[in-house]
Every structure is written in structure tokens, then in C-alpha cells.
Coordinates of C-alpha atoms and ligand atoms in Angstrom, one line a residue:
X1 CA -7.0 -45.6 28.8
X2 CA -5.9 -48.3 31.2
X3 CA -2.8 -49.1 29.1
X4 CA -1.6 -45.6 29.0
X5 CA -0.4 -43.2 31.7
X6 CA -0.5 -40.2 29.4
X7 CA -2.6 -39.3 26.3
X8 CA -3.8 -36.7 23.8
X9 CA -7.5 -35.8 23.7
X10 CA -9.0 -34.6 20.5
X11 CA -12.4 -32.9 20.8
X12 CA -14.3 -34.0 17.6
X13 CA -17.5 -32.1 18.6
X14 CA -15.6 -28.9 18.7
X15 CA -13.8 -29.8 15.5
X16 CA -17.2 -30.2 13.7
X17 CA -18.2 -26.8 15.1
X18 CA -15.0 -25.3 13.8
X19 CA -15.6 -26.7 10.4
X20 CA -19.2 -25.3 10.3
X21 CA -18.0 -21.9 11.5
X22 CA -15.4 -21.8 8.7
X23 CA -17.9 -23.0 6.1
X24 CA -20.3 -20.2 7.0
X25 CA -17.4 -17.7 6.8
X26 CA -16.0 -18.8 3.4
X27 CA -19.5 -19.0 1.9
X28 CA -19.4 -20.8 -1.5
X29 CA -15.6 -21.2 -1.7
X30 CA -14.3 -24.7 -1.5
X31 CA -12.8 -25.8 1.8
X32 CA -9.5 -27.7 1.5
X33 CA -8.4 -29.1 4.9
X34 CA -4.6 -29.5 5.2
X35 CA -4.0 -32.8 7.0
X36 CA -0.2 -32.9 6.5
X37 CA 2.0 -33.9 9.4
X38 CA -0.5 -36.3 10.9
X39 CA -3.2 -33.6 10.6
X40 CA -1.1 -31.2 12.6
X41 CA -0.7 -33.9 15.3
X42 CA -4.4 -34.6 15.6
X43 CA -4.3 -38.0 13.7
X44 CA -4.4 -38.2 9.9
X45 CA -7.1 -40.8 9.3
X46 CA -9.5 -39.9 12.1
X47 CA -9.4 -36.3 11.1
X48 CA -9.8 -37.0 7.4
X49 CA -12.8 -39.2 8.2
X50 CA -14.6 -36.5 10.1
X51 CA -13.7 -34.0 7.3
X52 CA -15.3 -36.3 4.8
X53 CA -18.4 -36.8 6.8
X54 CA -18.7 -33.0 7.3
X55 CA -18.4 -32.5 3.5
X56 CA -15.2 -30.7 3.4
X57 CA -14.3 -30.4 -0.3
X58 CA -10.7 -31.3 -0.5
X59 CA -7.8 -32.6 1.6
X60 CA -4.1 -31.4 1.2
X61 CA -1.0 -33.4 2.2
X62 CA 2.6 -32.6 2.0
X63 CA 3.8 -35.7 0.1
X64 CA 3.0 -39.0 -1.6
X65 CA 3.2 -41.2 1.5
X66 CA 0.6 -39.1 3.4
X67 CA -1.7 -39.4 0.3
X68 CA -1.3 -43.1 0.1
X69 CA -2.2 -43.5 3.8
X70 CA -5.5 -41.6 3.2
X71 CA -6.4 -43.7 0.1
X72 CA -5.6 -46.9 2.0
X73 CA -8.0 -45.8 4.7
X74 CA -10.6 -45.5 1.9
X75 CA -10.8 -41.7 1.9
X76 CA -12.5 -40.6 -1.3
X77 CA -12.1 -36.9 -1.2
X78 CA -9.9 -35.2 -3.8
X79 CA -6.4 -35.0 -2.3
X80 CA -3.8 -32.3 -3.3
X81 CA -0.2 -33.1 -2.7
X82 CA 1.3 -29.7 -1.9
X83 CA 5.0 -30.7 -2.0
X84 CA 7.1 -31.9 -4.9
X85 CA 7.9 -35.4 -6.1
X86 CA 10.6 -37.4 -7.7
X87 CA 10.2 -39.3 -11.0
X88 CA 9.9 -42.7 -9.2
X89 CA 6.9 -41.4 -7.3
X90 CA 4.8 -40.4 -10.3
X91 CA 3.3 -43.9 -10.8
X92 CA 1.9 -44.0 -7.3
X93 CA 0.7 -40.4 -7.4
X94 CA -1.4 -41.3 -10.4
X95 CA -2.5 -44.8 -9.3
X96 CA -3.7 -43.5 -5.9
X97 CA -5.6 -40.6 -7.6
X98 CA -3.6 -37.9 -5.9
X99 CA -3.5 -34.4 -7.4
X100 CA 0.0 -33.4 -8.3
X101 CA 1.6 -29.9 -7.8
X102 CA 3.4 -28.8 -10.9
X103 CA 6.0 -26.3 -9.9
X104 CA 8.3 -26.1 -13.0
X105 CA 8.8 -27.2 -16.6
X106 CA 11.2 -29.9 -15.3
X107 CA 8.4 -31.4 -13.1
X108 CA 5.8 -31.1 -15.8
X109 CA 8.0 -33.0 -18.3
X110 CA 8.7 -35.8 -15.8
X111 CA 4.9 -36.3 -15.5
X112 CA 4.3 -35.9 -19.2
X113 CA 6.9 -38.5 -20.1
X114 CA 5.5 -41.0 -17.7
X115 CA 1.9 -40.4 -18.9
X116 CA 3.0 -40.7 -22.6
X117 CA 4.9 -43.9 -21.9
X118 CA 2.0 -45.6 -20.0
X119 CA -0.9 -43.9 -21.6
X120 CA -2.1 -42.2 -18.4
X121 CA -3.8 -39.0 -17.5
X122 CA -3.2 -37.0 -14.3
X123 CA -4.8 -34.3 -12.2
X124 CA -2.6 -31.3 -11.5
X125 CA -2.5 -27.9 -9.8
X126 CA 0.0 -25.4 -11.2
X127 CA 2.0 -23.7 -8.4
X128 CA 3.2 -20.1 -9.0
X129 CA 5.8 -18.6 -6.8
X130 CA 4.6 -15.1 -6.3
X131 CA 7.1 -14.4 -3.5
X132 CA 7.2 -17.3 -1.0
X133 CA 10.6 -18.4 -2.4
X134 CA 10.0 -22.1 -1.8
X135 CA 8.6 -24.0 -4.7
X136 CA 6.6 -22.8 -7.7
X137 CA 7.3 -21.5 -11.2
X138 CA 8.2 -17.8 -11.6
X139 CA 5.3 -15.7 -12.7
X140 CA 7.0 -14.8 -16.0
X141 CA 7.7 -18.4 -16.9
X142 CA 4.3 -19.5 -15.6
X143 CA 2.5 -18.1 -18.6
X144 CA 4.3 -20.2 -21.1
X145 CA 4.2 -23.2 -18.7
X146 CA 0.5 -22.9 -18.4
X147 CA 0.1 -22.8 -22.1
X148 CA 2.3 -25.8 -22.5
X149 CA 0.5 -28.0 -20.0
X150 CA -2.9 -26.9 -21.4
X151 CA -1.7 -28.2 -24.8
X152 CA -0.7 -31.7 -23.5
X153 CA -3.5 -34.2 -23.4
X154 CA -2.3 -36.0 -20.3
X155 CA -2.9 -33.1 -17.9
X156 CA -6.2 -32.4 -16.3
X157 CA -5.7 -28.9 -14.8
X158 CA -7.7 -28.9 -11.6
X159 CA -6.2 -25.8 -10.0
X160 CA -3.8 -23.0 -10.0
X161 CA -2.4 -21.7 -6.7
X162 CA 0.2 -19.6 -4.9
X163 CA 1.2 -19.2 -1.2
X164 CA 1.8 -16.0 0.8
X165 CA 5.0 -15.6 2.8
X166 CA 4.0 -13.0 5.3
X167 CA 0.2 -13.2 5.6
X168 CA 0.4 -13.3 9.4
X169 CA 1.9 -9.8 9.3
X170 CA -1.1 -7.9 8.1
X171 CA 0.8 -4.7 7.2
X172 CA 3.6 -6.4 5.4
X173 CA 3.9 -4.9 1.9
X174 CA 4.7 -8.2 0.2
X175 CA 1.1 -9.4 0.8
X176 CA -0.5 -7.1 -1.6
X177 CA 2.3 -7.5 -4.1
X178 CA 2.0 -11.3 -4.1
X179 CA -1.8 -11.1 -4.5
X180 CA -1.4 -8.6 -7.4
X181 CA 1.2 -10.8 -9.1
X182 CA -1.2 -13.8 -8.8
X183 CA -4.1 -11.8 -10.1
X184 CA -2.1 -10.3 -13.0
X185 CA -1.0 -13.8 -14.0
X186 CA -4.6 -15.1 -13.9
X187 CA -5.8 -12.1 -15.9
X188 CA -3.2 -12.9 -18.6
X189 CA -3.9 -16.6 -19.0
X190 CA -7.7 -16.5 -18.4
X191 CA -8.1 -20.0 -17.0
X192 CA -11.2 -22.0 -17.6
X193 CA -14.1 -21.3 -15.2
X194 CA -13.8 -24.9 -13.8
X195 CA -10.1 -24.3 -12.7
X196 CA -9.9 -23.9 -9.0
X197 CA -7.9 -20.8 -8.0
X198 CA -6.5 -20.7 -4.5
X199 CA -4.2 -18.7 -2.4
X200 CA -5.7 -18.3 1.1
X201 CA -4.4 -20.0 4.2
X202 CA -5.3 -19.4 7.9
X203 CA -3.3 -16.2 8.1
X204 CA -5.0 -14.9 5.0
X205 CA -8.5 -15.6 6.5
X206 CA -7.4 -13.9 9.7
X207 CA -6.0 -10.8 8.2
X208 CA -7.8 -10.2 4.8
X209 CA -11.5 -9.9 4.4
X210 CA -11.9 -10.0 0.7
X211 CA -11.4 -12.3 -2.3
X212 CA -11.0 -15.8 -1.0
X213 CA -10.8 -17.0 -4.6
X214 CA -12.3 -20.5 -5.4
X215 CA -10.8 -22.4 -2.5
X216 CA -9.2 -21.9 0.9
X217 CA -6.4 -24.2 2.1
X218 CA -6.6 -24.3 5.9
X219 CA -4.7 -26.2 8.5
X220 CA -4.3 -24.2 11.7
X221 CA -7.7 -22.6 11.8
X222 CA -9.9 -25.7 11.7
X223 CA -7.8 -27.0 14.6
X224 CA -8.5 -23.8 16.5
X225 CA -5.0 -22.4 16.4
X226 CA -2.8 -19.9 14.5
X227 CA 0.7 -18.4 15.0
X228 CA -1.0 -15.6 17.0
X229 CA -4.2 -15.4 19.0
X230 CA -7.2 -15.8 16.7
X231 CA -9.0 -12.6 15.7
X232 CA -12.3 -11.7 17.2
X233 CA -14.3 -12.8 14.1
X234 CA -13.1 -16.4 14.9
X235 CA -13.7 -16.2 18.6
X236 CA -16.0 -19.3 18.5
X237 CA -13.3 -21.4 16.9
X238 CA -11.5 -23.3 19.6
X239 CA -8.6 -25.6 20.0
X240 CA -9.5 -29.3 20.0
X241 CA -6.1 -30.6 21.3
X242 CA -5.4 -31.5 25.0
X243 CA -2.4 -33.4 26.5
X244 CA -3.2 -35.2 29.8
X245 CA -1.4 -37.5 32.2
X246 CA -1.6 -38.7 35.8
X247 CA 0.8 -38.0 38.7
X248 CA 3.0 -41.1 38.8
X249 CA 5.1 -40.5 41.8
X250 CA 5.1 -38.3 45.0
X251 CA 7.9 -37.3 47.3
X252 CA 9.0 -34.8 49.9
X253 CA 12.4 -33.4 49.3
X254 CA 14.6 -31.4 51.7
X255 CA 16.0 -27.9 51.0
X256 CA 19.1 -27.7 48.7
X257 CA 18.6 -30.9 46.8
X258 CA 19.2 -31.1 43.0
X259 CA 16.3 -32.3 40.8
X260 CA 16.8 -34.1 37.4
X261 CA 19.7 -34.2 34.9
X262 CA 22.3 -31.5 35.3
X263 CA 20.8 -30.2 38.6
X264 CA 19.4 -27.2 36.7
X265 CA 17.0 -26.9 39.7
X266 CA 17.9 -26.9 43.4
X267 CA 15.1 -26.9 46.0
X268 CA 15.0 -23.6 47.9
X269 CA 13.0 -25.1 50.7
X270 CA 11.5 -28.4 51.8
X271 CA 9.2 -29.3 48.9
X272 CA 6.5 -31.6 47.7
X273 CA 7.5 -32.9 44.3
X274 CA 5.6 -35.0 41.8
X275 CA 6.7 -36.9 38.7
X276 CA 4.7 -36.8 35.5
X277 CA 5.3 -39.6 33.0
X278 CA 5.7 -37.5 29.8
X279 CA 8.9 -36.3 28.2
X280 CA 10.5 -35.0 25.1
X281 CA 10.4 -38.6 23.7
X282 CA 6.6 -38.0 23.4
X283 CA 7.1 -34.5 21.9
X284 CA 6.8 -32.4 25.1
X285 CA 9.7 -30.0 24.4
X286 CA 12.8 -30.0 26.6
X287 CA 12.8 -26.2 26.2
X288 CA 10.0 -26.1 28.8
X289 CA 12.5 -27.3 31.5
X290 CA 12.2 -24.8 34.5
X291 CA 9.9 -22.6 32.3
X292 CA 6.6 -24.4 31.7
X293 CA 3.8 -25.4 34.0
X294 CA 1.0 -27.9 34.3
X295 CA -2.5 -28.0 35.8
X296 CA -3.2 -30.3 38.8
X297 CA -6.3 -30.0 41.0
X298 CA -7.3 -26.9 39.1
X299 CA -4.1 -24.9 39.8
X300 CA -0.9 -24.1 37.8
X301 CA 2.3 -25.7 39.1
X302 CA 5.8 -25.1 37.8
X303 CA 8.0 -27.6 36.0
X304 CA 11.2 -28.0 37.9
X305 CA 14.5 -29.3 36.6
X306 CA 15.3 -30.6 33.2
X307 CA 12.6 -32.5 31.2
X308 CA 13.8 -36.1 30.6
X309 CA 12.9 -38.3 27.7
X310 CA 10.0 -39.9 29.5
X311 CA 9.3 -38.0 32.7
X312 CA 9.6 -34.6 34.4
X313 CA 9.0 -33.1 37.8
X314 CA 6.6 -30.5 39.1
X315 CA 6.6 -28.6 42.4
X316 CA 3.3 -29.0 44.1
X317 CA 4.2 -27.6 47.5
X318 CA 1.1 -25.4 47.7
X319 CA -1.4 -28.2 47.0
X320 CA -2.0 -31.7 48.3
X321 CA -1.6 -33.2 44.9
X322 CA -1.0 -37.0 45.0
X323 CA -0.4 -40.0 42.9
X324 CA -3.2 -40.6 40.3
X325 CA -4.3 -37.0 40.1
X326 CA -5.1 -35.8 36.5
X327 CA -2.4 -33.6 35.0
X328 CA -3.2 -31.2 32.1
X329 CA -0.2 -30.2 30.1
X330 CA -2.2 -28.6 27.4
X331 CA -5.9 -27.8 27.7
X332 CA -8.4 -27.0 30.4
X333 CA -8.8 -28.1 34.0
X334 CA -11.6 -26.5 36.0
X335 CA -11.5 -22.8 35.2
X336 CA -7.8 -22.8 34.2
X337 CA -6.3 -23.4 30.7
X338 CA -2.8 -23.8 29.3
X339 CA -3.0 -22.9 25.6
X340 CA -0.8 -24.2 22.8
X341 CA 0.1 -20.6 22.1
X342 CA 1.4 -20.2 25.7
X343 CA 3.6 -23.3 25.3
X344 CA 4.8 -22.1 21.9
X345 CA 5.8 -18.7 23.4
X346 CA 7.7 -20.5 26.2
X347 CA 9.5 -22.6 23.6
X348 CA 10.1 -19.5 21.4
X349 CA 8.3 -21.1 18.5
X350 CA 4.8 -21.1 16.9
X351 CA 1.8 -23.3 17.8
X352 CA 2.2 -25.3 14.6
X353 CA 5.5 -26.7 15.7
X354 CA 4.2 -27.6 19.2
X355 CA 1.4 -29.6 17.7
X356 CA 3.7 -31.4 15.2
X357 CA 6.2 -32.4 17.9
X358 CA 3.8 -34.8 19.5
X359 CA 4.4 -38.2 18.0
X360 CA 2.6 -41.5 18.0
X361 CA 3.9 -42.4 21.5
X362 CA 0.9 -40.7 23.1
X363 CA -2.3 -42.3 21.9
X364 CA -5.0 -40.0 20.5
X365 CA -8.3 -40.4 22.3
X366 CA -11.2 -39.0 20.3
X367 CA -14.0 -37.4 22.4
X368 CA -17.3 -37.3 20.6
Ligands
PLP1 C1 0.3 -26.0 5.3 C2 -0.1 -25.2 4.1 C3 -1.3 -24.5 4.2 C4 -2.2 -24.4 5.4 O1 -1.6 -23.4 6.3 P1 -2.3 -22.9 7.6 O2 -1.6 -21.7 8.1 O3 -2.2 -24.1 8.6 O4 -3.7 -22.6 7.3 C5 -1.8 -23.9 3.0 N1 -1.0 -23.9 1.9 C6 0.2 -24.5 1.8 C7 0.9 -24.5 0.5 C8 0.7 -25.2 2.9 O5 1.8 -25.8 2.8

């Protein structure tokens, strides 16, 4: 890491463990790993390669471009594109052997027209909106749409799926309503045995014990996170994401001196202050200004002043921290840990967003 002063460590050993633990939990259901948004910040291609080696069954991405990147990296697993598409993307979706989400008659006809014109077939999953209110055909229309696509020669129906809106709130009444709407729909259409039915995400696995259907679509859980703390049954599934840096500057500052942009922090006493070469330009949220903390020499130290694009300051008055010391922004140091969940709480968001904020400016280092 000589060329970098700050970096992200991804623990592939633990990732493999997480995958094995999930496999044993889901038994014979297929495991679809969601690698959208750069595999939740962990690195699209590297994560997909491990997934392929570990015999995960499916990958899911949000859009065409993410699918193309996987195919160009020679990933052979089936890839489901969860989002929608425009007519000028159909050619590549088919040529790159990506499985298309059909979420309306309109979208079905776009694909059908293309396939008829160029004599192609395509693999699809029918998306039913049982209550998420995002994309997906209404359950009432879904019956006729299903019959329609079944009659067209160009469609290979690989799956039928839906997505829960409030699965992280165990007691929310919409959960069972959505599940029932999906089940009623499936009972009416009686899909072929080979059609993969799927509805479960991380929150579903955390909160519901039964009926995982034929496949689970998981992003957060394999990366050891969730919008809340993981339940006891997943206690051995751990985060694999750390953010690390090295102290780049040290100074002693007198009492009553302003630190960083806007002087949102004024020293209350003579202080020892260090600078860390990470900022919101890397994806370390500016909301952590004067709120977050980091680990240096096995202790937590507060961030002081506004986080800049490339650097921020930390008060280390209680330690003799110095230039070159390892800094942990997320992850473990000695017996202390700063979790993604803690950072998310401090930023008033969820762990998912914290992971996605980290861009390519910090290199990913894979520990194996
Ligand atoms: C992202 C996504 C998932 C995975 O959600 P997690 O909470 O990360 O497990 C599943 N299904 C759909 C449709 C998604 O967009």
C-alpha cells in the first residue's frame, strides 16, 4: 500500500464464512448474491469472482452496465438485472446473456418486438408489485401478463418475484399482506416447477423463519450488515469491510484556536491534534464532523471540526499518537471496534448507504 495513504480492507476469508453460514441456513434454496452498487462498496468483480468460486447460484445487479462489467470480467453465473431498461438497452441485455426483469406489458412488448425483429430469445423474471410501490406489475394485471408472456415463443421465463417494503419491521402488517398477495397470485397461475420463485431479502431472512421460496436475494447479509443489528441466529456472520489510514500530520494547538472550515470547533485547552488523509471526497460523510470518532493506538478519539474533501482532524490529547500511526475509521483495532451501524446512526442513515458512499478513490485491499 505504498502508493496509498488510506484504503479499504475487505476480508475475503470472513466473506467465504458468511456465504457458507447463509448456505447452511437457506438449505436447498438458491442463493442470489446482490452485487449492485459495486457490491455494496466491496468491489464488483472481486466479490463476484469469490461468489462464483463458492458456488453461489445467481448474481443480481441493478442495471445493464453492472451486468456488462461482470460479463466482461468473464463471470459465468446467471445474472438477474433487478431494475428496468430502455428499448435501446435490450440488444445488450440479450447479447450479454443477462436476465431481464419484466415489470409491465409495456416492457414485455418492447422486448418481444426486439426479439421478433431479430429472431432472438431472452431470459426473464416477471416482477409483481405486491406493495413495494416501486416497479412491478399490479397483481391483478399480473395474471394476464403472465399468460401473455407464456404464450410468446421469445420469452424463457426463469423466475417470478416480488419485493417487501417493510420487512425490517417485523410486526408491520403489510409484510403478511404482501406475502399473501404473492402466494395467491402464484396459486392462480400455477407456474412450471422449473420457474424460480423469489421474494426474500436480508430483512426477510432476519425476521421471518419460514418459506424462503426457491431463491433468496441477499446483499447486506453476506457482507455482514443490515439496517439494524443482526439477529442472534446470524451472530457468526460478520462485517468484512474496514476503512484504514495513517496519521499524516501532528501539531500542538493553543487554547481558543479554530479548527477547519467554518471554525465549527474551537479548542477548549491546549491540544494535540492529528490530521487524517480521508474526506468526503472518498465517501467518508461530512455529517460525521464533530460527531464521529476513529481508533488510534487502540483508543477512540473524536473528530474535531468540519470534515474536508480530503482530510479531517482528530483530537489525540490523551494519547501520544504520532505521524504514521494506523487509523481505523471503520473496523477493529486491538479490542475496540467502530461498526458500520454506529457510523450509520451518527449520519442518521442506514449501513447500506455508508457502504455505498465509499467510491473508487480508496483502493480495496483484499485480505485472504
Ligand atoms: C438490493 C435488493 C435486494 C437485496 O437486499 P438486501 O437487503 O441487501 O438483502 C433484494 N431484492 C431487490 C429487488 C433489491 O433491489
